[in-house]
Amino acid sequence: MTKSNEVLRTPDRGRGVIARYREYLPVSESTPIISLGEGGTPLIFSSRLSAIVGRGCEVYLKYEGLNPTCSFKDRGMTLAVSKAVECGTVAVICASTGNTSASAAAYAARAGIRCAVVLPAGKIASGKLLQAFAYGAKVVAIDGNFDDALLVVRALGRRDDFAIVNSINPDRISGQKTAAFEIVDDLGDAPDFHLLPLGNAGNITAYWAGYREYRDAGNCTSLPAMLGFQAAGAAPMFHGRVVENPETIASAIRIGNPASWEAAQRAVQDSRGAVDIVTDNEILEAQRWLATHEGIFVEPASAAPIAGLFNCCEPVRGPVYPFTQIREGSRIVCTVTGHGLKDPEVMVDRATKLTAVAPNEQEVLRAIGF
Ligand SMILES: *Cc1c(COP(=O)(O)O)cnc(C)c1O
């Protein structure tokens, strides 16, 4: 296994997750495969995060921002749209905090079917909204939050015209399992801990199902503890109650009533994991840290597990999962779920204004200030 600071072997990059893992997925010879070459994302060893955790632990980042629409949603969408086309569906519909709609719109375009997306007005990061328009989806904004949008979509899905491609569609979860398969294939076994952001809770459910299925197939010997991180202002699972008005800068996890709540709860319990919270400030600090120390620019939600990892190493802050519970020599994987360019506002607001200097060597050197 590679332990140097290099990207691990990803021989199947570009094949698409259905082609690579079809024996584990509900497809048959007659299923048309709608793919954009998703999956096969790099698992990047972070020597700096490993040093921060210390005690011989290894920290890896599963860089899901490198999928075709720049988030992990593509893994589930390839399967959901393929199955929808197999069933003769002519239109897909979803509620979204942004990335599901970007992905649904792209895969619907690829399949040649229609796509409608229902979004909370004014709450979608500009890059994601732009993607839905670019791929030609019918975009509807509602006066309400994501949870309200999902209620409307559930109602519309009862009609025959639409196939719902939110993560309440089991094909989405099946497709997303492939990320766990890839991690095991790269590491040679399951990691000891898996950290990820927790929004509608589909992804933690999918990873846990993937790890178990791969173990049952004899491809790994152990299972990781699943650690999910919610934003402090949108933490229904942490508090054990629905949050009416979830608020956080991390729009992808701004969800007050997760659709996969129960399955995610089981994943956390059965894996002896935990759900913890991180503040918006911790999220932004972790986002900046990852970009400036590892060259990996992620959207705010994706920085939640990194913020969570920092907190795990900081027993004074009293995290749910203290450092002392992370055994020596543990292998830790953090999924960074979406690309930073999707949500430029956060960064633009913080970027310093540029003032032009005279076009000569001295002025430019002075401005650099090294
Ligand atoms: C969808 C999404 C999440 C949350 O995943 P869930 O499956 O809803 O828990 C986190 N980060 C990004 C970038 C996402 O797009």
Short mmCIF file of C-alpha atoms in Angstrom, two decimals, residues 143-279:
data_model
loop_
_atom_site.label_atom_id
_atom_site.label_comp_id
_atom_site.label_asym_id
_atom_site.label_seq_id
_atom_site.Cartn_x
_atom_site.Cartn_y
_atom_site.Cartn_z
CA ASP A 143 -40.67 30.01 -1.08
CA GLY A 144 -39.41 27.57 1.54
CA ASN A 145 -36.41 25.47 2.55
CA PHE A 146 -35.05 22.15 1.23
CA ASP A 147 -37.34 20.10 3.45
CA ASP A 148 -40.38 21.92 1.98
CA ALA A 149 -39.06 21.32 -1.55
CA LEU A 150 -38.71 17.60 -0.87
CA LEU A 151 -42.33 17.43 0.37
CA VAL A 152 -43.54 18.95 -2.91
CA VAL A 153 -41.37 16.56 -4.94
CA ARG A 154 -42.62 13.53 -2.99
CA ALA A 155 -46.19 14.59 -3.85
CA LEU A 156 -45.39 15.13 -7.54
CA GLY A 157 -43.61 11.78 -7.67
CA ARG A 158 -46.91 10.02 -6.96
CA ARG A 159 -48.00 11.01 -10.46
CA ASP A 160 -46.82 8.84 -13.36
CA ASP A 161 -45.00 11.63 -15.20
CA PHE A 162 -41.94 11.88 -12.97
CA ALA A 163 -39.28 9.62 -11.51
CA ILE A 164 -37.89 11.07 -8.27
CA VAL A 165 -34.08 11.05 -8.21
CA ASN A 166 -33.56 12.28 -4.65
CA SER A 167 -31.79 9.89 -2.28
CA ILE A 168 -35.20 8.50 -1.23
CA ASN A 169 -34.78 6.65 -4.54
CA PRO A 170 -32.92 3.44 -3.52
CA ASP A 171 -30.94 3.45 -6.79
CA ARG A 172 -29.22 6.63 -5.63
CA ILE A 173 -28.02 4.89 -2.46
CA SER A 174 -26.92 1.81 -4.46
CA GLY A 175 -24.82 3.90 -6.80
CA GLN A 176 -23.24 5.86 -3.96
CA LYS A 177 -22.09 2.61 -2.30
CA THR A 178 -19.39 2.41 -4.95
CA ALA A 179 -17.32 5.04 -3.14
CA ALA A 180 -16.83 2.57 -0.25
CA PHE A 181 -15.84 -0.15 -2.75
CA GLU A 182 -13.21 2.13 -4.28
CA ILE A 183 -11.72 3.00 -0.89
CA VAL A 184 -11.38 -0.68 0.02
CA ASP A 185 -9.90 -1.43 -3.41
CA ASP A 186 -7.33 1.36 -2.93
CA LEU A 187 -6.42 0.65 0.72
CA GLY A 188 -6.58 -3.13 0.51
CA ASP A 189 -9.05 -3.23 3.40
CA ALA A 190 -11.64 -0.98 5.06
CA PRO A 191 -10.34 2.03 7.02
CA ASP A 192 -10.84 2.17 10.81
CA PHE A 193 -12.77 5.44 10.70
CA HIS A 194 -14.81 7.11 7.99
CA LEU A 195 -15.71 10.78 8.41
CA LEU A 196 -18.19 12.62 6.20
CA PRO A 197 -20.69 15.49 6.21
CA LEU A 198 -24.27 14.62 7.12
CA GLY A 199 -27.17 16.36 5.37
CA ASN A 200 -30.09 14.31 4.12
CA ALA A 201 -28.08 11.32 5.43
CA GLY A 202 -28.15 9.32 2.19
CA ASN A 203 -24.40 9.19 1.78
CA ILE A 204 -23.54 7.82 5.23
CA THR A 205 -26.25 5.21 4.66
CA ALA A 206 -24.74 4.33 1.27
CA TYR A 207 -21.15 4.05 2.55
CA TRP A 208 -22.19 1.81 5.42
CA ALA A 209 -24.17 -0.44 3.06
CA GLY A 210 -21.18 -0.52 0.70
CA TYR A 211 -18.66 -1.48 3.36
CA ARG A 212 -20.91 -4.24 4.70
CA GLU A 213 -21.66 -5.63 1.26
CA TYR A 214 -17.97 -5.64 0.36
CA ARG A 215 -17.10 -7.41 3.61
CA ASP A 216 -19.81 -10.03 3.00
CA ALA A 217 -18.31 -10.56 -0.46
CA GLY A 218 -14.93 -11.21 1.18
CA ASN A 219 -13.26 -8.03 -0.11
CA CYS A 220 -12.46 -6.57 3.32
CA THR A 221 -12.04 -8.02 6.78
CA SER A 222 -13.24 -5.13 8.95
CA LEU A 223 -15.71 -2.24 8.97
CA PRO A 224 -15.06 1.40 9.83
CA ALA A 225 -16.71 3.45 12.56
CA MET A 226 -18.90 5.97 10.71
CA LEU A 227 -18.60 9.56 11.97
CA GLY A 228 -21.12 12.04 10.52
CA PHE A 229 -20.77 15.80 10.95
CA GLN A 230 -23.68 18.24 10.91
CA ALA A 231 -23.48 22.02 11.02
CA ALA A 232 -24.31 23.39 14.48
CA GLY A 233 -27.31 25.30 13.07
CA ALA A 234 -28.65 22.31 11.14
CA ALA A 235 -28.12 19.35 13.45
CA PRO A 236 -31.35 17.33 13.73
CA MET A 237 -29.64 13.98 14.25
CA PHE A 238 -27.20 15.34 16.82
CA HIS A 239 -30.05 16.86 18.85
CA GLY A 240 -32.51 14.07 18.11
CA ARG A 241 -35.23 16.38 16.83
CA VAL A 242 -36.36 18.04 13.61
CA VAL A 243 -34.90 21.54 13.09
CA GLU A 244 -37.61 23.82 11.64
CA ASN A 245 -35.32 26.52 10.26
CA PRO A 246 -31.88 25.03 9.62
CA GLU A 247 -29.16 27.65 9.18
CA THR A 248 -25.55 27.21 8.10
CA ILE A 249 -23.16 28.55 5.51
CA ALA A 250 -22.72 24.95 4.34
CA SER A 251 -25.79 24.89 2.09
CA ALA A 252 -25.39 21.23 1.04
CA ILE A 253 -26.08 20.14 4.63
CA ARG A 254 -28.67 22.82 5.47
CA ILE A 255 -31.32 20.19 6.18
CA GLY A 256 -33.60 20.01 9.21
CA ASN A 257 -35.33 16.66 8.66
CA PRO A 258 -33.06 14.11 6.91
CA ALA A 259 -34.89 11.65 4.65
CA SER A 260 -32.54 8.77 5.57
CA TRP A 261 -32.54 9.57 9.29
CA GLU A 262 -33.32 6.05 10.54
CA ALA A 263 -30.94 4.22 8.21
CA ALA A 264 -28.19 6.69 9.08
CA GLN A 265 -28.88 6.22 12.80
CA ARG A 266 -28.45 2.49 12.35
CA ALA A 267 -25.20 3.01 10.42
CA VAL A 268 -23.83 5.13 13.26
CA GLN A 269 -24.96 2.71 15.99
CA ASP A 270 -23.99 -0.53 14.26
CA SER A 271 -20.56 0.87 13.34
CA ARG A 272 -19.96 2.29 16.86
CA GLY A 273 -19.59 5.69 15.28
CA ALA A 274 -21.07 9.04 16.21
CA VAL A 275 -22.83 12.14 14.99
CA ASP A 276 -21.14 15.38 15.98
CA ILE A 277 -21.51 19.07 15.16
CA VAL A 278 -19.11 21.70 13.85
CA THR A 279 -19.68 25.45 13.80
#
